[in-house]
Coordinates of C-alpha atoms and ligand atoms in Angstrom, one line a residue:
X164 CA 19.1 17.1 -17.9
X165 CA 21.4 13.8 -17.6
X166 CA 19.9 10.7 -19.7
X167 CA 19.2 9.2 -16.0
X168 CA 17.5 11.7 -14.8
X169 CA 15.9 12.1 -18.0
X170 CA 14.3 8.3 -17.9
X171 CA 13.8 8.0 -14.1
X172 CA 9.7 8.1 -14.4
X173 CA 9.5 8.3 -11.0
X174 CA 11.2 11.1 -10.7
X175 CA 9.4 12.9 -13.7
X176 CA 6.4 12.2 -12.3
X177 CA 6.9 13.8 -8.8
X178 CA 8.1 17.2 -10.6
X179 CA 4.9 17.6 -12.5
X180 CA 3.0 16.5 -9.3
X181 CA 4.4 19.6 -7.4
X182 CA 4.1 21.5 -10.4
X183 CA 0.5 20.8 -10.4
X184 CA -0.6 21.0 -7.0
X185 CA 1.4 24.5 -6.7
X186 CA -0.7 25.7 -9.6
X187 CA -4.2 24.5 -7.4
X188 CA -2.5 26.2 -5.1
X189 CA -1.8 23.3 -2.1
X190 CA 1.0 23.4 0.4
X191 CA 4.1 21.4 0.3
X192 CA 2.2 19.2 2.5
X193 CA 0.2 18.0 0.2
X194 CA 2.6 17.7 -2.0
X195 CA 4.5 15.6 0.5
X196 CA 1.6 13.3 1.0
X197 CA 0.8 12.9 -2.8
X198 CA 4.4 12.9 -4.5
X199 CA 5.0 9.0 -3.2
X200 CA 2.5 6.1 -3.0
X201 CA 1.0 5.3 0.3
X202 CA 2.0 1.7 0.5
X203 CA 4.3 -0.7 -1.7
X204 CA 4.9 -4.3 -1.1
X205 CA 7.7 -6.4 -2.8
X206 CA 7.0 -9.9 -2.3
X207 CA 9.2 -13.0 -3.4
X208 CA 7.2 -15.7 -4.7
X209 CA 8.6 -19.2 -5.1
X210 CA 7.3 -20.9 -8.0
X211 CA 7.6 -24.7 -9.0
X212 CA 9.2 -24.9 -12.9
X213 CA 8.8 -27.6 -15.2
X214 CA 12.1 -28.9 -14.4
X215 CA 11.2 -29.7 -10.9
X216 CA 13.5 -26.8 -9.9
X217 CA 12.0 -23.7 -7.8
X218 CA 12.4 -20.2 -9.2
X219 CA 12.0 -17.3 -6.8
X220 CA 10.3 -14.3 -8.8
X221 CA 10.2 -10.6 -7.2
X222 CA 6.8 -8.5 -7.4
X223 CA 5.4 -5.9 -6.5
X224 CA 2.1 -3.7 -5.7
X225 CA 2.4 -0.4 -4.9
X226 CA -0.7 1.4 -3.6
X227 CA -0.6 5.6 -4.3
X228 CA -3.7 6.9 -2.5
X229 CA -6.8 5.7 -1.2
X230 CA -8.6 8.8 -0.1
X231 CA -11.0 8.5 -3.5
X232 CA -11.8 4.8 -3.0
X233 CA -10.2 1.3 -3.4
X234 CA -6.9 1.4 -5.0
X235 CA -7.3 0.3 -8.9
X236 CA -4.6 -0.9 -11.3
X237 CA -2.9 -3.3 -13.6
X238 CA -0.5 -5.9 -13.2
X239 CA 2.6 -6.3 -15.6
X240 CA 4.9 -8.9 -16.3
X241 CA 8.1 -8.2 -18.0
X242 CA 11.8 -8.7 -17.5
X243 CA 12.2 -4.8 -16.9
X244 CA 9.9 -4.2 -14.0
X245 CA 11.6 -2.1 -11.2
X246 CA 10.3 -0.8 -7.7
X247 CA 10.4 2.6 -8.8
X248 CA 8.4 2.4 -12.6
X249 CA 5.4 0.8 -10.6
X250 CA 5.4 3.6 -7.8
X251 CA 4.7 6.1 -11.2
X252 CA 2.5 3.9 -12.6
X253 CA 0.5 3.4 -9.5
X254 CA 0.2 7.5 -9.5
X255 CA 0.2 7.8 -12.9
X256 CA -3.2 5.7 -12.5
X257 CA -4.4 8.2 -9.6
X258 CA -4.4 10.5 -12.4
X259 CA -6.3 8.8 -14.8
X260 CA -8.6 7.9 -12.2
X261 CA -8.9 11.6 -10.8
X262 CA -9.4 13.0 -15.1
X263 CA -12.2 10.2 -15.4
X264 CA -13.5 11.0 -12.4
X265 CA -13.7 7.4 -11.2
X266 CA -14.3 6.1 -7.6
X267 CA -11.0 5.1 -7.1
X268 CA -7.5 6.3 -5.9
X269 CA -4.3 4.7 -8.2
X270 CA -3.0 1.1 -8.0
X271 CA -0.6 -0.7 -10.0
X272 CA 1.5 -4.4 -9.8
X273 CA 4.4 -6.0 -11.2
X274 CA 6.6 -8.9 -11.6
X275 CA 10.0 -9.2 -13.1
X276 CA 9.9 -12.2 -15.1
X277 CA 9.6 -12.6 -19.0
X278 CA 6.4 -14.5 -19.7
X279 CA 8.0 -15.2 -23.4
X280 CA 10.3 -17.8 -22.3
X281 CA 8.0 -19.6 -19.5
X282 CA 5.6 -22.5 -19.9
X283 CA 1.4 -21.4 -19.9
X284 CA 1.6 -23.8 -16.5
X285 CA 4.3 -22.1 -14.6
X286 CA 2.4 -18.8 -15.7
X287 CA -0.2 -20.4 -14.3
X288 CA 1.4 -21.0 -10.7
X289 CA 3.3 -17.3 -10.8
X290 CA 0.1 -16.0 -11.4
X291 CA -1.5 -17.6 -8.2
X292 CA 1.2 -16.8 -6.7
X293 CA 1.2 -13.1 -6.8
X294 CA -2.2 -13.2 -5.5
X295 CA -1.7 -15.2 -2.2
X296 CA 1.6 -12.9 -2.3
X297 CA -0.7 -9.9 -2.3
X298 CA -3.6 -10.7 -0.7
X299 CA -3.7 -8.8 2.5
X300 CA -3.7 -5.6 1.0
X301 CA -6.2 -6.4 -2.6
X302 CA -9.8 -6.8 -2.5
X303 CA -12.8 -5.5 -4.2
X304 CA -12.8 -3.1 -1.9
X305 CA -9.0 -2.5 -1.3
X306 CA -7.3 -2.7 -4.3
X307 CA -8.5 -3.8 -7.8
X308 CA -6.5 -5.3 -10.4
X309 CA -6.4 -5.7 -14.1
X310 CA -4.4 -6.1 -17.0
X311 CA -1.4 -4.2 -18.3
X312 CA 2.2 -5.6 -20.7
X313 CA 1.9 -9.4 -21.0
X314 CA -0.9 -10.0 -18.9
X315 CA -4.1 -10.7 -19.9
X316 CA -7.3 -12.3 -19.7
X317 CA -6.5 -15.9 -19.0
X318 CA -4.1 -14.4 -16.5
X319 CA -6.8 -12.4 -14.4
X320 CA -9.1 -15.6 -14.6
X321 CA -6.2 -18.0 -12.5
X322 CA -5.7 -14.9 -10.3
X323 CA -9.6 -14.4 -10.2
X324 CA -9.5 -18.4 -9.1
X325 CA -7.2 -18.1 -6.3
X326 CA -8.5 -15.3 -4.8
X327 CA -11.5 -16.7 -4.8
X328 CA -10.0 -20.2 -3.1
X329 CA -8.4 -18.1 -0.4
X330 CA -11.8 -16.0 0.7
X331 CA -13.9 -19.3 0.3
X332 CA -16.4 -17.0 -2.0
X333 CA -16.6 -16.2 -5.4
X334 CA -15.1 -12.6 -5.7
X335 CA -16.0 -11.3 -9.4
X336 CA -15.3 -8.2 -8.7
X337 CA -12.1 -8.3 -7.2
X338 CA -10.5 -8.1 -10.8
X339 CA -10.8 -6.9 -14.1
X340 CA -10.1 -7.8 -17.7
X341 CA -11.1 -11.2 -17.0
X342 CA -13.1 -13.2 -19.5
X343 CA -17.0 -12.6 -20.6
X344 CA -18.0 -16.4 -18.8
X345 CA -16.5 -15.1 -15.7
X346 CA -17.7 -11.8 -14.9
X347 CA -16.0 -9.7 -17.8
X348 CA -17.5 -6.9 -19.4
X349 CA -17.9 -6.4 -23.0
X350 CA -15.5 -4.1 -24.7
X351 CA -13.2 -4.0 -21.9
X352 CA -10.2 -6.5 -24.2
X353 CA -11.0 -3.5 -26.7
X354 CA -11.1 -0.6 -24.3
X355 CA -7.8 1.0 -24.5
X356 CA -7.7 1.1 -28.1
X357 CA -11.2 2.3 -28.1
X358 CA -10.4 5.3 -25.8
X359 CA -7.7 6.2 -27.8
X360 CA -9.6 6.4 -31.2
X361 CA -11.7 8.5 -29.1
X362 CA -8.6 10.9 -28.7
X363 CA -7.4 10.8 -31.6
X364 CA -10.7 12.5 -33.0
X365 CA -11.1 15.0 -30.3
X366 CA -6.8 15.6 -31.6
X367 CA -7.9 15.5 -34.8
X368 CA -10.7 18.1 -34.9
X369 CA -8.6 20.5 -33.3
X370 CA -5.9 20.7 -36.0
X371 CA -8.5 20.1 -38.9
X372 CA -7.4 17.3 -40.1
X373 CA -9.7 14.6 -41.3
X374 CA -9.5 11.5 -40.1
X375 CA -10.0 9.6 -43.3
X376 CA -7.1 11.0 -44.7
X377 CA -5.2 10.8 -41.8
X378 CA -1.4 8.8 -41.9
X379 CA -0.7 7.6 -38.7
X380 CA 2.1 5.8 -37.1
X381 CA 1.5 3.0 -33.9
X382 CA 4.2 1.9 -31.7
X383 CA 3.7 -1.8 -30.1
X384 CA 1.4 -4.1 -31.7
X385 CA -0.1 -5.2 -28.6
X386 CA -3.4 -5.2 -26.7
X387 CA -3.3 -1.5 -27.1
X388 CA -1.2 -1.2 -30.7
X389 CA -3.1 -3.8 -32.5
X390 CA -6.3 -3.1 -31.8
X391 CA -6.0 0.8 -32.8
X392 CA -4.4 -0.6 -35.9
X393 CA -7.7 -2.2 -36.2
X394 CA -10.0 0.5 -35.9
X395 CA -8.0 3.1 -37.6
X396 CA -8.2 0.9 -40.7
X397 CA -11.5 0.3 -40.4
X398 CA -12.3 4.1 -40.0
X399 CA -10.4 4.4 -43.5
X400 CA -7.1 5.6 -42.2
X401 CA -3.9 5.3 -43.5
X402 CA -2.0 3.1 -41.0
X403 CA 1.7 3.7 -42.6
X404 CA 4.1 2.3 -39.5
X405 CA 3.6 -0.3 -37.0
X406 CA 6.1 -2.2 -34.5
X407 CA 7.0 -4.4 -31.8
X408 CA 9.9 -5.2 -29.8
X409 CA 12.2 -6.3 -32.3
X410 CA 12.0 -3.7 -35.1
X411 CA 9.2 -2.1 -37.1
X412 CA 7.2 -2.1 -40.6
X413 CA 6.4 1.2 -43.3
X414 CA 4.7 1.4 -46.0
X415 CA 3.5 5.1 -47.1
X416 CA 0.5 3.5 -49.3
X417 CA -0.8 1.8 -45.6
X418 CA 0.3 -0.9 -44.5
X419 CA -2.1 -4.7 -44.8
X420 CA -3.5 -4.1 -41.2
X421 CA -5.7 -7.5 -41.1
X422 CA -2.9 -9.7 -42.5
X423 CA -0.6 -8.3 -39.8
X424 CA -3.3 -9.0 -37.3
X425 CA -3.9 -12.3 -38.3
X426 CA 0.2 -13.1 -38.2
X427 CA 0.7 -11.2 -34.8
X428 CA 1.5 -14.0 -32.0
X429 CA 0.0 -13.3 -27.6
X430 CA 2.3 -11.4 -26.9
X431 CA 2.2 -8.8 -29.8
X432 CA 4.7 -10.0 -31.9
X433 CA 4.8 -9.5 -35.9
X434 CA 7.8 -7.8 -37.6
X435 CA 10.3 -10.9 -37.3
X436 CA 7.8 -12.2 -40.1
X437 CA 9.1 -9.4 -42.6
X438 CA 12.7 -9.2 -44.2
X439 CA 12.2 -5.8 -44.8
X440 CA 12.1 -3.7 -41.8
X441 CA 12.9 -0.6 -40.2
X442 CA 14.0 0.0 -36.5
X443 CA 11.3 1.8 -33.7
X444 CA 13.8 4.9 -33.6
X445 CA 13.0 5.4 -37.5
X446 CA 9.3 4.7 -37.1
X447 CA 9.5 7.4 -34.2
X448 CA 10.6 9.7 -36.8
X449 CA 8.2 9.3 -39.7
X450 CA 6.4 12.0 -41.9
X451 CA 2.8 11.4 -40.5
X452 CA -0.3 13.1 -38.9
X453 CA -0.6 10.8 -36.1
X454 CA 1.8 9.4 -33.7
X455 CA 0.9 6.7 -31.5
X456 CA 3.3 5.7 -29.0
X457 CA 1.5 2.1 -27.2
X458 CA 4.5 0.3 -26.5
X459 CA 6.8 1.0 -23.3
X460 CA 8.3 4.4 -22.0
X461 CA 10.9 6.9 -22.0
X462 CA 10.2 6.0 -26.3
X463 CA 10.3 10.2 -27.1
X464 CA 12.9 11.7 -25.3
X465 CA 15.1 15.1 -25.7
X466 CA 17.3 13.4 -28.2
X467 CA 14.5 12.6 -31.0
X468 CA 12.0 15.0 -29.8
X469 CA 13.1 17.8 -32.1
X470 CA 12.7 15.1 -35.2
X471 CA 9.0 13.8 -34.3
X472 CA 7.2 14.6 -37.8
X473 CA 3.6 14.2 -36.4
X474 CA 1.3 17.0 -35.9
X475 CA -0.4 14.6 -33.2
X476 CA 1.3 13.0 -30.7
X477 CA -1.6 10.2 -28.8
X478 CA -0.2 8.6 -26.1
X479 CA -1.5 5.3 -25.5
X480 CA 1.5 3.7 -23.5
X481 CA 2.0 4.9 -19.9
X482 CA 5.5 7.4 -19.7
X483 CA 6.2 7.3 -23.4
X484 CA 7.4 10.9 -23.4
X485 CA 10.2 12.2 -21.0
X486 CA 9.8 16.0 -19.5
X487 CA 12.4 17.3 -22.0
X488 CA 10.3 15.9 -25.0
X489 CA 7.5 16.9 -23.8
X490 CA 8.7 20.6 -23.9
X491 CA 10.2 20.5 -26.8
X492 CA 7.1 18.7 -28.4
X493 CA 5.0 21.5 -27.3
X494 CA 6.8 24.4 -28.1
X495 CA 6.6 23.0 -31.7
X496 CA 3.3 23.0 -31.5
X497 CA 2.6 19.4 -31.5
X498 CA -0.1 18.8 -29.9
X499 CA 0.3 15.7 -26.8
X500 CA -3.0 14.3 -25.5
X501 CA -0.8 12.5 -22.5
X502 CA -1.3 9.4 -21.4
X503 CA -3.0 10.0 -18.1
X504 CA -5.9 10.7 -20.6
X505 CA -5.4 8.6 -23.6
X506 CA -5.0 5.5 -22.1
X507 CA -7.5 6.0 -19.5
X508 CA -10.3 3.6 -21.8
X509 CA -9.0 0.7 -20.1
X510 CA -9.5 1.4 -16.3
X511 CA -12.7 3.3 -17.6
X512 CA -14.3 0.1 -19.1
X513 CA -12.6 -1.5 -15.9
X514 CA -14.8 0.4 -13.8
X515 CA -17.9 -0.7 -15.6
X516 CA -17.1 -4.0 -14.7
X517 CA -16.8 -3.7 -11.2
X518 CA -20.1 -1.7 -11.4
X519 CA -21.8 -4.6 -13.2
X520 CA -20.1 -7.5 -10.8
X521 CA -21.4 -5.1 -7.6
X522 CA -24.8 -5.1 -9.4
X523 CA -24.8 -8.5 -10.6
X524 CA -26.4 -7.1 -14.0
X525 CA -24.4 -6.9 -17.2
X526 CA -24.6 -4.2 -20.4
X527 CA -24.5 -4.6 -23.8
X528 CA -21.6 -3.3 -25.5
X529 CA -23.3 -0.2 -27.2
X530 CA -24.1 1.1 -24.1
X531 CA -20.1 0.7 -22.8
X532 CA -19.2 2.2 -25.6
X533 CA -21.7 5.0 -25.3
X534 CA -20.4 6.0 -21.3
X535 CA -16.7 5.0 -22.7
X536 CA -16.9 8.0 -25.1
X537 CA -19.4 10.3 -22.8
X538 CA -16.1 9.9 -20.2
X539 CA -13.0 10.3 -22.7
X540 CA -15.0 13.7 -24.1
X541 CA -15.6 15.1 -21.1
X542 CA -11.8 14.3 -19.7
X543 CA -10.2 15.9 -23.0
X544 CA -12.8 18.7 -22.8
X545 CA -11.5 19.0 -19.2
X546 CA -7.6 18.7 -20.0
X547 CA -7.5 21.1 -23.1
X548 CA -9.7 23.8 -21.4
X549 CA -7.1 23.8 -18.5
X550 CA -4.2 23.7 -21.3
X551 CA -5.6 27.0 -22.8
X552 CA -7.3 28.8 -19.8
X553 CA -4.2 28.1 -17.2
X554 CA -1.2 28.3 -20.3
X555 CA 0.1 25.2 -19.5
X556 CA 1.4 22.3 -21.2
X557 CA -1.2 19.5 -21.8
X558 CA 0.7 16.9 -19.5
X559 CA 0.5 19.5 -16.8
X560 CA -2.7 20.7 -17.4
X561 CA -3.6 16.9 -17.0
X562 CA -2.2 16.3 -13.8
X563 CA -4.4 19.4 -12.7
X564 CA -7.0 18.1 -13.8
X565 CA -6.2 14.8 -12.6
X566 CA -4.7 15.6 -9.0
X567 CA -7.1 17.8 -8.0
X568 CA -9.5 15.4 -7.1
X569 CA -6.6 13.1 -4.7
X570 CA -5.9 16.6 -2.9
X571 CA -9.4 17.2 -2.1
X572 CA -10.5 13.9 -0.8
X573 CA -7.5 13.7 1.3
X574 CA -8.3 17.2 2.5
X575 CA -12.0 16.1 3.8
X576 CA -10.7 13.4 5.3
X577 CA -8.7 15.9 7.4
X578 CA -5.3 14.1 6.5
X579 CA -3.6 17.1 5.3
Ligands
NAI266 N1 -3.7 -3.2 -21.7 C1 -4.3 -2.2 -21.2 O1 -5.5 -2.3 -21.0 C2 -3.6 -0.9 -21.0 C3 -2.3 -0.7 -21.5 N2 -1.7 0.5 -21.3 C4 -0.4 0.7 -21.7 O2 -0.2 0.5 -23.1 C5 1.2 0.0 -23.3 C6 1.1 -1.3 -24.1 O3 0.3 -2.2 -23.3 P1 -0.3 -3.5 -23.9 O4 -0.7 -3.3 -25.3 O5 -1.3 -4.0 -22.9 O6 0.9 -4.5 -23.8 P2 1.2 -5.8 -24.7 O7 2.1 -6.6 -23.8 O8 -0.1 -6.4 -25.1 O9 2.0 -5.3 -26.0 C7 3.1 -4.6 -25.9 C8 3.6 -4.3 -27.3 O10 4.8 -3.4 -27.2 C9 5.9 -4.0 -27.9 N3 7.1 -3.6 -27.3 C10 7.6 -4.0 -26.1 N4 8.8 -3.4 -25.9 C11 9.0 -2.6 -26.9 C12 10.1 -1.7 -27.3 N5 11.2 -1.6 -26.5 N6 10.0 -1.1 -28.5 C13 8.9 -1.3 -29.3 N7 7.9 -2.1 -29.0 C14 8.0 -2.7 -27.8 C15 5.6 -5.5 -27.8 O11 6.4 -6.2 -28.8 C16 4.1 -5.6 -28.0 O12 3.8 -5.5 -29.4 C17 1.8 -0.1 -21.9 O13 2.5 1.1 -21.7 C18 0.6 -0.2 -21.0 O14 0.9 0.2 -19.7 C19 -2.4 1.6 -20.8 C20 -3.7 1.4 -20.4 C21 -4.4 0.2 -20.4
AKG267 O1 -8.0 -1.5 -16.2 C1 -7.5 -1.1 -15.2 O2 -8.0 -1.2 -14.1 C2 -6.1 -0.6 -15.2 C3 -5.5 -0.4 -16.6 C4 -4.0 0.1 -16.4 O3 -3.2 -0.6 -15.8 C5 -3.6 1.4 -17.0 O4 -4.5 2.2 -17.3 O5 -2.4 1.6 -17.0

């Protein structure tokens, strides 16, 4: 494979779609309906600077299938977001949706802008303006939301706001990830992290390795990064390499997990701190149990695939781990819970939001916690029985799993 092919996610994706649906044994009409999203919009959205001058920002929110239910997703903002990544990521969250078995069909939003270099008010005014960019086609019953890279919180709160001007009614439940005093849920700013830990277990148990003497390795330092740092320290593991976007840290005795979570800045940032660094491609390639990849994708990829160390590979970033890597992962018996599952805590905990904003009554976080882990079992249960029964590589076996349900709700509704 070229290096382009190699990286285009999209393209990935569709090939393991086909794959999949062949294996449940659809048509290529199926495959036809399911291998592209059902409806993208690019919108430009003029927004006033701090200068007085108008920058025009590009966006996006593509919309994969709604056969399921509404639509569901995050929205990112980073320099690097292109038309084609949020068309996989919108499937990609189909997927997730379809292993969790969640009432909803895959959604997912973007802007290309870098929110390191703007101002928290002209965040503020992009952020409203995405939403009245979007909001024909979002809702709480269209199309749902949430947070992904360099959004968060305080960002789903203004879009939260305007949405709510525009309907003239307050909308909780058109988004999620926003804050507990406006309709959040507990453990949803933890949820990702959470799932993964989940996964890493159920990973864990398989190769019998215990978890206390575990070494493991996290990529990104972020919402997803630093808060599995977190609870992998506090479950007594070794966390030995960490890192950001501008290099990474080792230490094989553990690393000083609070410190660095004390020192990390919004966006995730850490290692520019230290002197004494290493680069993300080393930290790839440590000797460790557990590899974490919760960063950005194409990270694994045919040309340091055959170097990985890890017996466990835990993929908490969406597309961290090409096709080629992927193969050559698993044919050295490392095993790869893919994203699709791993980083599925965050729409989960998502969900039980929307539930509690439909219902207007809210849990306490035990009881998230206790349906968070009830779903992540049952989907890895799900995934690895498919792996083993069906002989197929974990990401595929997950897009089985995942798929199926998109193909037969689009079925019943007689549109294939
Ligand atoms: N936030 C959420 O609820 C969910 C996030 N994810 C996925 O997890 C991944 C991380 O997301 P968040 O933690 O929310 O983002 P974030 O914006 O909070 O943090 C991203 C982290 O990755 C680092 N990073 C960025 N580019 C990098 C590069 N080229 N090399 C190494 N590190 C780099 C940043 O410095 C930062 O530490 C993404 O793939 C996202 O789609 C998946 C499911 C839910
Ligand atoms: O919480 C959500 O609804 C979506 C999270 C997300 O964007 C993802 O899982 O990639």
């Amino acid at each position: 494979m070229n290096d382009k092919k190699e990286t285009d996610v999209l393209l990935a994706t569709q090939i393991v779609i086909e794959q999949a649906l062949q294996r449940l044994g659809y048509e290529q009409d199926m495959v036809e309906l399911l291998k592209e999203p059902m409806r993208v919009l690019t919108v430009r959205i003029p927004v006033r600077m701090d200068d007085g001058k108008t920058k025009v920002f590009t966006g996006y929110r593509s919309q994969h299938n709604d056969a399921v239910g509404p639509t569901k997703g995050g929205v990112r903002f980073h320099p690097a977001v292109h038309e084609n990544e949020v068309k996989a990521l919108s499937i990609w969250m189909s997927i997730k949706c379809g292993i969790a078995d969640l009432p909803y069909g895959g959604g997912k939003g973007g802007v290309i802008c870098d929110p390191r270099s703007m101002s928290i008010r002209e965040l503020e005014r992009l952020s409203r303006g995405y939403v009245r960019a979007v909001s024909q086609i979002v809702g709480p019953t269209k199309d749902i939301p949430a947070p992904d890279v360099m959004t968060n919180s305080q960002i789903m709160a203004w879009m939260l706001d305007e949405y709510s001007r525009i309907r003239e009614f307050d909308s909780p439940g058109f988004i999620t990830g926003k804050p507990l005093v406006l309709g959040g849920s507990k453990g949803r700013e933890t949820a990702t992290a959470r799932g993964v830990v989940i996964m890493i277990h159920e990973a864990l148990r398989l190769k019998g390795i215990d978890l206390a003497k575990a070494r493991i390795v996290i990529q990104g330092f972020g919402n997803a990064g630093s808060y599995l740092a977190k609870f992998m320290h506090e479950a007594g593991a070794r966390v030995i390499g960490i890192s950001d976007v501008s290099g990474a840290l080792y230490n094989e005795e553990g690393l000083d997990i609070p410190y660095l979570l004390d020192r990390r800045d919004s966006f995730g940032n850490v290692t520019n701190l230290f002197q004494q660094t290493i680069t993300n491609e080393q930290l790839l390639e440590l000797d460790c149990d557990v590899l974490v990849p919760a960063a950005i994708e194409n990270q694994i990829t045919e040309h340091n695939a055959p170097n990985i160390k890890a017996k466990v590979v835990v993929e908490a970033a969406n597309g961290p781990t090409t096709l080629e890597a992927t193969r050559i992962l698993s044919e050295r018996g490392i095993l790869i819970v893919p994203d699709v599952l791993a980083s599925s805590g965050g729409v989960i905990v998502s969900y039980f939001e929307w539930v509690q904003n439909n219902q207007g009554y809210y849990w306490d976080e035990q009881e998230i916690d206790d349906k968070l882990r009830l779903m992540m079992i049952r989907g890895f249960e799900q995934v690895y029985d498919i792996h083993r029964t069906r002989k197929v590589d974990m990401r595929l076996a997950a897009y089985m799993a995942g798929i199926r349900k998109v193909a037969e709700a689009a079925r019943y509704r007689g549109w294939v």
